């Protein structure tokens, strides 16, 4: 799987489809719709449009299976999350992750459990 998309951003709707494909692939458009259409109030046509956009962006590959196509992600979830996280930090916090954490702490968005997990992570990173 690729670590980086073709440079085109993935929309929130496309990301929802990617989550389905990351959970289990390959899947048909119908399979994706069965998982996501009711909760998003989408039709099969919407799912097919989103899948086509993801294929055009190089984020998803297709493979024929009889009269239908199966879709699988070409971008690893971890690579996508890493890229989006870095863009967020760059755009809103001047590229400094510490500014993000300071903001979260000041806005009381971090729970005691969050802080404990961060402390463990920091200890592991310093080793």
GROMACS .gro file of C-alpha atoms in nm:
model
  127
    1UNK     CA    1   0.000   0.000   0.000
    2UNK     CA    2   0.114   0.348  -0.081
    3UNK     CA    3   0.210   0.578   0.200
    4UNK     CA    4   0.094   0.892   0.029
    5UNK     CA    5  -0.204   0.988  -0.182
    6UNK     CA    6  -0.167   1.145  -0.524
    7UNK     CA    7  -0.166   1.486  -0.362
    8UNK     CA    8  -0.539   1.540  -0.388
    9UNK     CA    9  -0.714   1.570  -0.055
   10UNK     CA   10  -0.975   1.316   0.044
   11UNK     CA   11  -1.309   1.472   0.143
   12UNK     CA   12  -1.496   1.379   0.460
   13UNK     CA   13  -1.744   1.171   0.258
   14UNK     CA   14  -1.462   0.993   0.074
   15UNK     CA   15  -1.291   0.930   0.406
   16UNK     CA   16  -1.603   0.752   0.533
   17UNK     CA   17  -1.583   0.518   0.232
   18UNK     CA   18  -1.210   0.465   0.293
   19UNK     CA   19  -1.284   0.362   0.653
   20UNK     CA   20  -1.511   0.087   0.523
   21UNK     CA   21  -1.243  -0.031   0.280
   22UNK     CA   22  -0.969  -0.016   0.545
   23UNK     CA   23  -1.179  -0.237   0.773
   24UNK     CA   24  -1.208  -0.511   0.510
   25UNK     CA   25  -1.117  -0.526   0.143
   26UNK     CA   26  -1.184  -0.583  -0.132
   27UNK     CA   27  -1.548  -0.479  -0.127
   28UNK     CA   28  -1.804  -0.404  -0.396
   29UNK     CA   29  -1.994  -0.075  -0.408
   30UNK     CA   30  -2.299  -0.267  -0.285
   31UNK     CA   31  -2.100  -0.401   0.012
   32UNK     CA   32  -1.988  -0.048   0.100
   33UNK     CA   33  -2.345   0.081   0.069
   34UNK     CA   34  -2.480  -0.192   0.297
   35UNK     CA   35  -2.241  -0.074   0.567
   36UNK     CA   36  -2.268   0.302   0.530
   37UNK     CA   37  -2.576   0.413   0.332
   38UNK     CA   38  -2.833   0.396   0.613
   39UNK     CA   39  -2.624   0.590   0.865
   40UNK     CA   40  -2.533   0.860   0.611
   41UNK     CA   41  -2.863   0.867   0.422
   42UNK     CA   42  -2.677   0.787   0.097
   43UNK     CA   43  -2.780   0.590  -0.210
   44UNK     CA   44  -2.577   0.335  -0.403
   45UNK     CA   45  -2.524   0.608  -0.667
   46UNK     CA   46  -2.357   0.828  -0.405
   47UNK     CA   47  -2.125   0.545  -0.301
   48UNK     CA   48  -2.035   0.472  -0.663
   49UNK     CA   49  -1.958   0.840  -0.722
   50UNK     CA   50  -1.735   0.854  -0.415
   51UNK     CA   51  -1.556   0.534  -0.515
   52UNK     CA   52  -1.498   0.674  -0.865
   53UNK     CA   53  -1.348   0.990  -0.717
   54UNK     CA   54  -1.121   0.784  -0.493
   55UNK     CA   55  -1.006   0.578  -0.792
   56UNK     CA   56  -0.934   0.898  -0.987
   57UNK     CA   57  -0.730   1.030  -0.693
   58UNK     CA   58  -0.523   0.712  -0.680
   59UNK     CA   59  -0.649   0.625  -0.333
   60UNK     CA   60  -0.844   0.315  -0.436
   61UNK     CA   61  -0.788   0.041  -0.693
   62UNK     CA   62  -1.052  -0.161  -0.876
   63UNK     CA   63  -1.052  -0.521  -0.985
   64UNK     CA   64  -1.324  -0.680  -1.195
   65UNK     CA   65  -1.520  -0.969  -1.050
   66UNK     CA   66  -1.780  -1.091  -1.295
   67UNK     CA   67  -2.016  -0.805  -1.373
   68UNK     CA   68  -1.908  -0.592  -1.079
   69UNK     CA   69  -1.593  -0.425  -0.950
   70UNK     CA   70  -1.422  -0.478  -0.619
   71UNK     CA   71  -1.244  -0.187  -0.450
   72UNK     CA   72  -0.941  -0.186  -0.224
   73UNK     CA   73  -0.743   0.099  -0.070
   74UNK     CA   74  -0.404   0.193  -0.212
   75UNK     CA   75  -0.329   0.423   0.082
   76UNK     CA   76  -0.255   0.277   0.423
   77UNK     CA   77  -0.477   0.412   0.702
   78UNK     CA   78  -0.172   0.496   0.914
   79UNK     CA   79  -0.013   0.696   0.630
   80UNK     CA   80  -0.336   0.887   0.572
   81UNK     CA   81  -0.378   0.967   0.941
   82UNK     CA   82  -0.015   1.074   0.964
   83UNK     CA   83  -0.046   1.308   0.667
   84UNK     CA   84  -0.372   1.461   0.787
   85UNK     CA   85  -0.232   1.505   1.139
   86UNK     CA   86   0.074   1.685   1.006
   87UNK     CA   87  -0.141   1.911   0.785
   88UNK     CA   88  -0.352   2.003   1.089
   89UNK     CA   89  -0.048   2.085   1.299
   90UNK     CA   90   0.110   2.282   1.014
   91UNK     CA   91  -0.205   2.477   0.930
   92UNK     CA   92  -0.331   2.560   1.278
   93UNK     CA   93  -0.026   2.542   1.504
   94UNK     CA   94   0.268   2.661   1.294
   95UNK     CA   95   0.403   2.308   1.256
   96UNK     CA   96   0.451   2.262   1.630
   97UNK     CA   97   0.278   1.965   1.790
   98UNK     CA   98   0.353   2.108   2.134
   99UNK     CA   99   0.127   2.405   2.049
  100UNK     CA  100  -0.154   2.162   1.969
  101UNK     CA  101  -0.112   1.985   2.302
  102UNK     CA  102  -0.095   2.317   2.487
  103UNK     CA  103  -0.420   2.424   2.319
  104UNK     CA  104  -0.590   2.097   2.413
  105UNK     CA  105  -0.470   2.127   2.772
  106UNK     CA  106  -0.582   2.490   2.804
  107UNK     CA  107  -0.925   2.413   2.659
  108UNK     CA  108  -0.959   2.123   2.904
  109UNK     CA  109  -1.013   1.883   2.614
  110UNK     CA  110  -0.772   1.629   2.766
  111UNK     CA  111  -0.894   1.384   3.025
  112UNK     CA  112  -0.679   1.234   3.298
  113UNK     CA  113  -0.667   0.914   3.091
  114UNK     CA  114  -0.547   1.113   2.788
  115UNK     CA  115  -0.270   1.271   2.995
  116UNK     CA  116  -0.166   0.933   3.137
  117UNK     CA  117  -0.145   0.785   2.786
  118UNK     CA  118   0.061   1.084   2.669
  119UNK     CA  119   0.301   1.043   2.960
  120UNK     CA  120   0.354   0.677   2.869
  121UNK     CA  121   0.407   0.767   2.503
  122UNK     CA  122   0.660   1.038   2.592
  123UNK     CA  123   0.854   0.795   2.813
  124UNK     CA  124   0.864   0.542   2.526
  125UNK     CA  125   0.978   0.807   2.278
  126UNK     CA  126   1.263   0.918   2.504
  127UNK     CA  127   1.411   0.567   2.524
   0.00000   0.00000   0.00000
